[in-house]
Coordinates of N, CA, C and O and ligand atoms in Angstrom, one line a residue:
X814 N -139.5 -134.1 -56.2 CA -138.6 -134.7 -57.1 C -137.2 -133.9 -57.0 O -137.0 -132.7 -57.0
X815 N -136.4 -134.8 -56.9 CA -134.8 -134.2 -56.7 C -134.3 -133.8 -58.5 O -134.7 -134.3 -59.5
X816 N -133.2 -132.9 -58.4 CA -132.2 -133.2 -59.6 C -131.7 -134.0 -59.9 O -131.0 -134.8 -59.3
X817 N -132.0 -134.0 -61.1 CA -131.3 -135.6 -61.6 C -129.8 -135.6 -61.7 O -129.4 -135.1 -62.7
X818 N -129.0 -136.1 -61.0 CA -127.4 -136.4 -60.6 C -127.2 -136.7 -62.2 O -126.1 -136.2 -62.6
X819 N -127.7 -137.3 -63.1 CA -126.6 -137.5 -64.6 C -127.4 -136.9 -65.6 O -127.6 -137.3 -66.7
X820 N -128.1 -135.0 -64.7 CA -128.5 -134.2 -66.3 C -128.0 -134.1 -67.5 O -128.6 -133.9 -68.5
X821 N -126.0 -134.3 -67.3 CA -125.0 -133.5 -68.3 C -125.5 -134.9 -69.3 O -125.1 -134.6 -70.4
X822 N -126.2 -136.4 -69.2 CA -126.2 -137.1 -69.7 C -127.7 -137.2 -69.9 O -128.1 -137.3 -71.1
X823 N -128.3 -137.1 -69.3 CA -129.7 -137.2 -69.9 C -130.5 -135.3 -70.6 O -131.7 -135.2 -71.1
X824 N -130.0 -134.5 -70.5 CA -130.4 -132.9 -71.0 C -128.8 -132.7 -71.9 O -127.7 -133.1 -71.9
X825 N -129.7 -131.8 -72.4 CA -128.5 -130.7 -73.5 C -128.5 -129.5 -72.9 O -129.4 -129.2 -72.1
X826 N -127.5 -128.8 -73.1 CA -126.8 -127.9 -73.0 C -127.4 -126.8 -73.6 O -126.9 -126.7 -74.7
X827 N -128.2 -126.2 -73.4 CA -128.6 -125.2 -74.7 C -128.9 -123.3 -74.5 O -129.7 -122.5 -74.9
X828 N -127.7 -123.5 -73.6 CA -127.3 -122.0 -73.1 C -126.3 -121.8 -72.4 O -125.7 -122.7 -71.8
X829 N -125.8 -120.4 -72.2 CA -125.3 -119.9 -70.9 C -125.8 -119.0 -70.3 O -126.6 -118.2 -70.7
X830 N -125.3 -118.9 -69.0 CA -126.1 -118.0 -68.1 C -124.9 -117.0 -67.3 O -124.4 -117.7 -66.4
X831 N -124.4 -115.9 -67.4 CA -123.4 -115.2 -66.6 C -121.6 -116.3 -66.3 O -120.7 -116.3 -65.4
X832 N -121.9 -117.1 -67.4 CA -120.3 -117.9 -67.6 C -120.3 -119.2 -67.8 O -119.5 -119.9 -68.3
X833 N -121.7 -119.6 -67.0 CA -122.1 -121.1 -66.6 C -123.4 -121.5 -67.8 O -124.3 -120.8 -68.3
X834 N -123.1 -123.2 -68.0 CA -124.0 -123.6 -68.2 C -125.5 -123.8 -68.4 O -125.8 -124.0 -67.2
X835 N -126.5 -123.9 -69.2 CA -127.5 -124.0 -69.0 C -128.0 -125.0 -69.6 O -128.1 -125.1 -70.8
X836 N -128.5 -126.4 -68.5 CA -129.2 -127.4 -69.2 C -130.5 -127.5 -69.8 O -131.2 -126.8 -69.2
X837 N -131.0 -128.0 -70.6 CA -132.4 -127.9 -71.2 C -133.5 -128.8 -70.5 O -133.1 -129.4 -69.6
X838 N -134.7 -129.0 -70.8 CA -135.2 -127.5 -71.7 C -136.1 -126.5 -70.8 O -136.6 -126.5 -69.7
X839 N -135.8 -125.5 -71.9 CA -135.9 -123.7 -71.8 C -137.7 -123.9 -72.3 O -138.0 -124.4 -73.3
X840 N -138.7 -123.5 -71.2 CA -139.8 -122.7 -72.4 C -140.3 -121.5 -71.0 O -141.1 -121.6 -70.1
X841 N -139.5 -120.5 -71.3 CA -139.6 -119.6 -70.3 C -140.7 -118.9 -70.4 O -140.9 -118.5 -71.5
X842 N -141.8 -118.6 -69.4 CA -141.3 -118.4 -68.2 C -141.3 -119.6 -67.0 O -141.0 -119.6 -65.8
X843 N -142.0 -120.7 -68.0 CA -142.4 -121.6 -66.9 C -141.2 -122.9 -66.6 O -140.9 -123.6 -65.6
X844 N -140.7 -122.8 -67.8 CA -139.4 -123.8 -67.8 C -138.3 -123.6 -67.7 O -137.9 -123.0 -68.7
X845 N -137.5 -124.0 -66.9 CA -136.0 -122.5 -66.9 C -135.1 -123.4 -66.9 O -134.1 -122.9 -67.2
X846 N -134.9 -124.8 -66.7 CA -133.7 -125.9 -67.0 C -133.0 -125.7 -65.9 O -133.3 -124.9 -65.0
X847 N -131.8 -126.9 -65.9 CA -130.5 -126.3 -64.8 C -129.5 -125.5 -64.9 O -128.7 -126.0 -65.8
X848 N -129.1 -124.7 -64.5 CA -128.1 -124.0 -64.3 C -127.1 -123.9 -63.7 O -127.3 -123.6 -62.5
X849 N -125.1 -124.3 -64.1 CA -124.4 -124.6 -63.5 C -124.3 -126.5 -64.3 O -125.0 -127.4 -64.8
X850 N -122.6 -126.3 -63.8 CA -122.4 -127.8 -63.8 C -121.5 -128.2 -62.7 O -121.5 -129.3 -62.2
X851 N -121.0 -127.6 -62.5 CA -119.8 -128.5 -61.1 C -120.9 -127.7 -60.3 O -120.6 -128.8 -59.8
X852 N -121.6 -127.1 -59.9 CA -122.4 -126.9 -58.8 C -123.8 -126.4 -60.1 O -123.8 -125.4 -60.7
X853 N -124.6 -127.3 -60.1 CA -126.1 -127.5 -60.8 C -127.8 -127.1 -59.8 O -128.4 -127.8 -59.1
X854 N -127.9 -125.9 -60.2 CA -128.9 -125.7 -59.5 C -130.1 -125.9 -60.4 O -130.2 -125.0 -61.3
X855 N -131.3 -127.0 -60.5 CA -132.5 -127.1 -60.8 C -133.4 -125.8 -60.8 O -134.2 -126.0 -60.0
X856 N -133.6 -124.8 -61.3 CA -134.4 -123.5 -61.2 C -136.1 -124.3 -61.2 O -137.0 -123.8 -60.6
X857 N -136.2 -125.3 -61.9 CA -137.7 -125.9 -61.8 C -138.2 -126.5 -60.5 O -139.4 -126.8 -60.1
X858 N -137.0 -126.8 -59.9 CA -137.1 -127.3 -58.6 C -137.4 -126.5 -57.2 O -138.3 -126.5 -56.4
X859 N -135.9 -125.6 -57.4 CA -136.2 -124.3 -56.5 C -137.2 -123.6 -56.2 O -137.9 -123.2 -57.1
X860 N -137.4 -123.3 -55.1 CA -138.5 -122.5 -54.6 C -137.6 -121.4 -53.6 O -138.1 -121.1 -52.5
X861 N -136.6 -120.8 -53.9 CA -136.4 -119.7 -53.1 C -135.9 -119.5 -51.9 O -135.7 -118.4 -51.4
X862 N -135.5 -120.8 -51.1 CA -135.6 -121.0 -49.6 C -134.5 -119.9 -49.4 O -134.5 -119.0 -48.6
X863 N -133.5 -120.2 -50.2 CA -131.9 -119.4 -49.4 C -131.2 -120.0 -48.6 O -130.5 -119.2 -48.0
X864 N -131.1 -121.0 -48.2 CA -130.4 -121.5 -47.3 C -129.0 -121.7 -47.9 O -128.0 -121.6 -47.2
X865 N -128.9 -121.9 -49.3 CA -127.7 -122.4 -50.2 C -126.8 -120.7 -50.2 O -125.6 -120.5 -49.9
X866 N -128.0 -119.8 -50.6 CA -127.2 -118.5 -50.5 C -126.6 -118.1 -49.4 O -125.6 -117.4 -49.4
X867 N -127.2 -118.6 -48.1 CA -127.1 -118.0 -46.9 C -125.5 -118.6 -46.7 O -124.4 -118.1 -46.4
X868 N -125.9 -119.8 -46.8 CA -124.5 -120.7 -46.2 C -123.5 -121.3 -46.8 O -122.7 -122.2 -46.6
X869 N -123.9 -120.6 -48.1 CA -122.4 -121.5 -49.1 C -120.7 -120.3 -48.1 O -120.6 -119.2 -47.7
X870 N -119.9 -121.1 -48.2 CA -119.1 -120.4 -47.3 C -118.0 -119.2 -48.2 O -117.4 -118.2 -47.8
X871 N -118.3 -120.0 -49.6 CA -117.7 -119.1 -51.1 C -118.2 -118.1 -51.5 O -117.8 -117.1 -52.1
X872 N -119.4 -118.4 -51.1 CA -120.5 -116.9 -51.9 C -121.0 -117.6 -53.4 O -121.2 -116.9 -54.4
X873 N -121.1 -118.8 -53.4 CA -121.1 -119.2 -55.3 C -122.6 -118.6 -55.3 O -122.9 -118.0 -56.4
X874 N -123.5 -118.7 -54.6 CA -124.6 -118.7 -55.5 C -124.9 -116.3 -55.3 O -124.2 -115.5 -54.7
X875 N -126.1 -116.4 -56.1 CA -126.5 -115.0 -56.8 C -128.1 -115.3 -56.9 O -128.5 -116.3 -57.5
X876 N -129.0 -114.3 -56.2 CA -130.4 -114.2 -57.0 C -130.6 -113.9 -58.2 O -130.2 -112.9 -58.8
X877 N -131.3 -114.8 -58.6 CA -131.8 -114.2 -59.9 C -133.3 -114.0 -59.9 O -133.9 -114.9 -59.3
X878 N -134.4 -112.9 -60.5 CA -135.2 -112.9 -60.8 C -135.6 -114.0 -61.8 O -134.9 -114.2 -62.8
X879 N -136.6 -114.4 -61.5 CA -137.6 -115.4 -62.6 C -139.2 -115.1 -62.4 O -140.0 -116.0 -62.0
X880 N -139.7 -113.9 -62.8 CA -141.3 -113.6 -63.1 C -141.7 -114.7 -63.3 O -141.0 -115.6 -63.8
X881 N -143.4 -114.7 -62.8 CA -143.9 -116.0 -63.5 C -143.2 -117.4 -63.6 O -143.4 -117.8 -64.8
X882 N -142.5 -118.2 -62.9 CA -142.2 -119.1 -62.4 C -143.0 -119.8 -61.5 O -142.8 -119.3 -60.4
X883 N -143.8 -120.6 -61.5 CA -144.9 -121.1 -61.1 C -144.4 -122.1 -59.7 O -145.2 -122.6 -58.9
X884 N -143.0 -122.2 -59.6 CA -142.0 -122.0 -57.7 C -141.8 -121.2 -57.1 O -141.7 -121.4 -55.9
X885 N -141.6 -120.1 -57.6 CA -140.8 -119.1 -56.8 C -140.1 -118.0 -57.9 O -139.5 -118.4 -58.9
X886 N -140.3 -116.7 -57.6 CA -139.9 -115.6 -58.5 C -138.7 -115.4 -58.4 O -138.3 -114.3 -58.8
X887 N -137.7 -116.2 -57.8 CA -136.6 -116.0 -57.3 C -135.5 -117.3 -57.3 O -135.7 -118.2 -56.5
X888 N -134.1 -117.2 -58.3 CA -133.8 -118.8 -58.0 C -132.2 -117.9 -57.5 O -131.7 -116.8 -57.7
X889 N -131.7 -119.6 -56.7 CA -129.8 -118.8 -56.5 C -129.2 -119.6 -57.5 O -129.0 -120.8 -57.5
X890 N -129.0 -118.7 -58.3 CA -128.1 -119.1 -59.2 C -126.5 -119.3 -59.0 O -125.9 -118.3 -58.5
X891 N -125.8 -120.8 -59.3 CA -124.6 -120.7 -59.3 C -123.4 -119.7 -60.0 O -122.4 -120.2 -60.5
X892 N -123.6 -118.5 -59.9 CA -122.6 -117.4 -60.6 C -121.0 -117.5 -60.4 O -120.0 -117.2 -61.0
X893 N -121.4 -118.2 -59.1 CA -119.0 -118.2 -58.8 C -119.2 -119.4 -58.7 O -119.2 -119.8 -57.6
X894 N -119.5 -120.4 -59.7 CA -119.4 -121.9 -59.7 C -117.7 -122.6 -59.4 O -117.2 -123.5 -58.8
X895 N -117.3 -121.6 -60.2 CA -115.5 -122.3 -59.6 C -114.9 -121.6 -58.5 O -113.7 -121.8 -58.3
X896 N -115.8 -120.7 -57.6 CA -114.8 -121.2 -56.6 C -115.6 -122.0 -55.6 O -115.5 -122.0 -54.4
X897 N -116.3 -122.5 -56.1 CA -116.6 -123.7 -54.7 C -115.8 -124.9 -54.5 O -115.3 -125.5 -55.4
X898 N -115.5 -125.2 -52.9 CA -114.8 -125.9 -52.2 C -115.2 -127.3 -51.9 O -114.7 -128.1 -51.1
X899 N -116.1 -127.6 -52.7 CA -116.9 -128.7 -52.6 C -117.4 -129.1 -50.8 O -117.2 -130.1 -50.2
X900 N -117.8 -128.3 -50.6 CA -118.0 -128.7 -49.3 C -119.4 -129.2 -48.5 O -119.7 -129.4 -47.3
X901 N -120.3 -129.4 -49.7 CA -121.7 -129.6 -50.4 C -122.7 -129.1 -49.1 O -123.7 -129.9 -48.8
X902 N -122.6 -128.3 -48.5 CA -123.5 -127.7 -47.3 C -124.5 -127.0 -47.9 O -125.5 -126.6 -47.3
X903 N -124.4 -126.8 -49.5 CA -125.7 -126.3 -50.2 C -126.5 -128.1 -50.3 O -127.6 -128.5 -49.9
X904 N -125.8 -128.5 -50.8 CA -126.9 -130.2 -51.4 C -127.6 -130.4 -49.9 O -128.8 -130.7 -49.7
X905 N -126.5 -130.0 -48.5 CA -127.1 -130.8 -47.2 C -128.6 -130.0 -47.1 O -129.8 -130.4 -47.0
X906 N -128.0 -128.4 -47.2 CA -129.5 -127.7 -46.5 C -130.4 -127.2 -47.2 O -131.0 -126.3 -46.6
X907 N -130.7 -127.5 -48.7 CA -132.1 -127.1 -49.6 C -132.9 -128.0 -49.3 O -132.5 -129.2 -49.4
X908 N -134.1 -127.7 -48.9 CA -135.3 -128.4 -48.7 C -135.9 -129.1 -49.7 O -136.5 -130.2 -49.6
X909 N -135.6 -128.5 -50.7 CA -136.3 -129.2 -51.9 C -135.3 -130.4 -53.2 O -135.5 -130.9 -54.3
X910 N -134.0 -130.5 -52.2 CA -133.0 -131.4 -52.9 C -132.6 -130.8 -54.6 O -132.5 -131.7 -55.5
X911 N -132.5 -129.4 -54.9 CA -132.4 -128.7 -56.0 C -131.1 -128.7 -56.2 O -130.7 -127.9 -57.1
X912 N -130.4 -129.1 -55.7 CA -128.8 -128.8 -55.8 C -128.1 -129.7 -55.9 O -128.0 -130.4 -54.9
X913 N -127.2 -130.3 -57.1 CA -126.3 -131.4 -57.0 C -124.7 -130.6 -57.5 O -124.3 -129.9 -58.4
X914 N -124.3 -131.0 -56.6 CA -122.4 -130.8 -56.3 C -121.7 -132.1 -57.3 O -122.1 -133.2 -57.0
X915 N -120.6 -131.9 -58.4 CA -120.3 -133.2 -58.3 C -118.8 -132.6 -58.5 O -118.7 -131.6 -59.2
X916 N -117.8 -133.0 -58.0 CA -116.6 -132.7 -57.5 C -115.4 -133.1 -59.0 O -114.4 -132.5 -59.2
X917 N -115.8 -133.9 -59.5 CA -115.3 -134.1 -60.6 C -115.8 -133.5 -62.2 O -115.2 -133.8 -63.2
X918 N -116.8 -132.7 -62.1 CA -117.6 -132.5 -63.2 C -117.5 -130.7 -63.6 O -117.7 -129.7 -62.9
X919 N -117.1 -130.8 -64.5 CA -116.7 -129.1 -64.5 C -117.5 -128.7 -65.8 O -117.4 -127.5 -66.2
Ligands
F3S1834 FE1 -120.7 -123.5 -51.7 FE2 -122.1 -125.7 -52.2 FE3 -119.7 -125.5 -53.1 S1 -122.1 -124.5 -50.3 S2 -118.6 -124.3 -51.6 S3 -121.4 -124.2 -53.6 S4 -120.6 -127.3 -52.4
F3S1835 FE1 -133.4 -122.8 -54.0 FE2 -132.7 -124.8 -52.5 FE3 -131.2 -122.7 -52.5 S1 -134.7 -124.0 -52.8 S2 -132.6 -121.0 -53.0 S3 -131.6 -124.1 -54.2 S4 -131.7 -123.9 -50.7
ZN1836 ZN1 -127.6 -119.0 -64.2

């Protein structure tokens, strides 16, 4: 299952995380929401691969620890969400389609 492209419309908002966004819902440790909005990373989806960290050309994403996360103890969180260039080579190369870019959505 991919990110849903219209979370800001179907989830609430019901945190922040290091500046950015956090969509709902939270029942940690198993449920962690999305994080980010002009660049939205699914933490329920992710499983750690790194490819988004490896190759974003900005540096936006950051590890974060997540114990007990029943994907992966490890999500990239969008931390430098504004300076991404929209150049969506994170959405192309996650395996697991956890990442939605939307260029107009801040
Ligand atoms: Fe980086 Fe993805 Fe933006 S690779 S520049 S965060 S579209
Ligand atoms: Fe996670 Fe996909 Fe990046 S699995 S670490 S969001 S490439
Ligand atoms: Zn975060």
């Amino acid at each position: 299952m991919a990110i849903d492209p219209q979370f800001t419309e179907n989830r609430e908002q019901v945190d922040s995380h290091q500046g950015h966004d956090v969509w709902g819902p939270v029942e940690e440790p198993e449920k962690l929401g999305i994080h980010g909005t002009h660049v939205a990373v699914d933490f329920d989806i992710c499983l750690g691969d790194g490819a988004c960290v490896e190759d974003c050309p900005v540096d936006v994403f950051e590890w974060v620890d997540t114990p007990d996360h029943p994907e992966s103890e490890l999500k990239a969180d969008p931390a430098n969400e504004s300076q991404c260039i929209d150049c969506m080579l994170c959405v192309d190369v996650c395996p697991v389609d956890a990442i939605d870019v939307d260029a107009g959505r801040t």
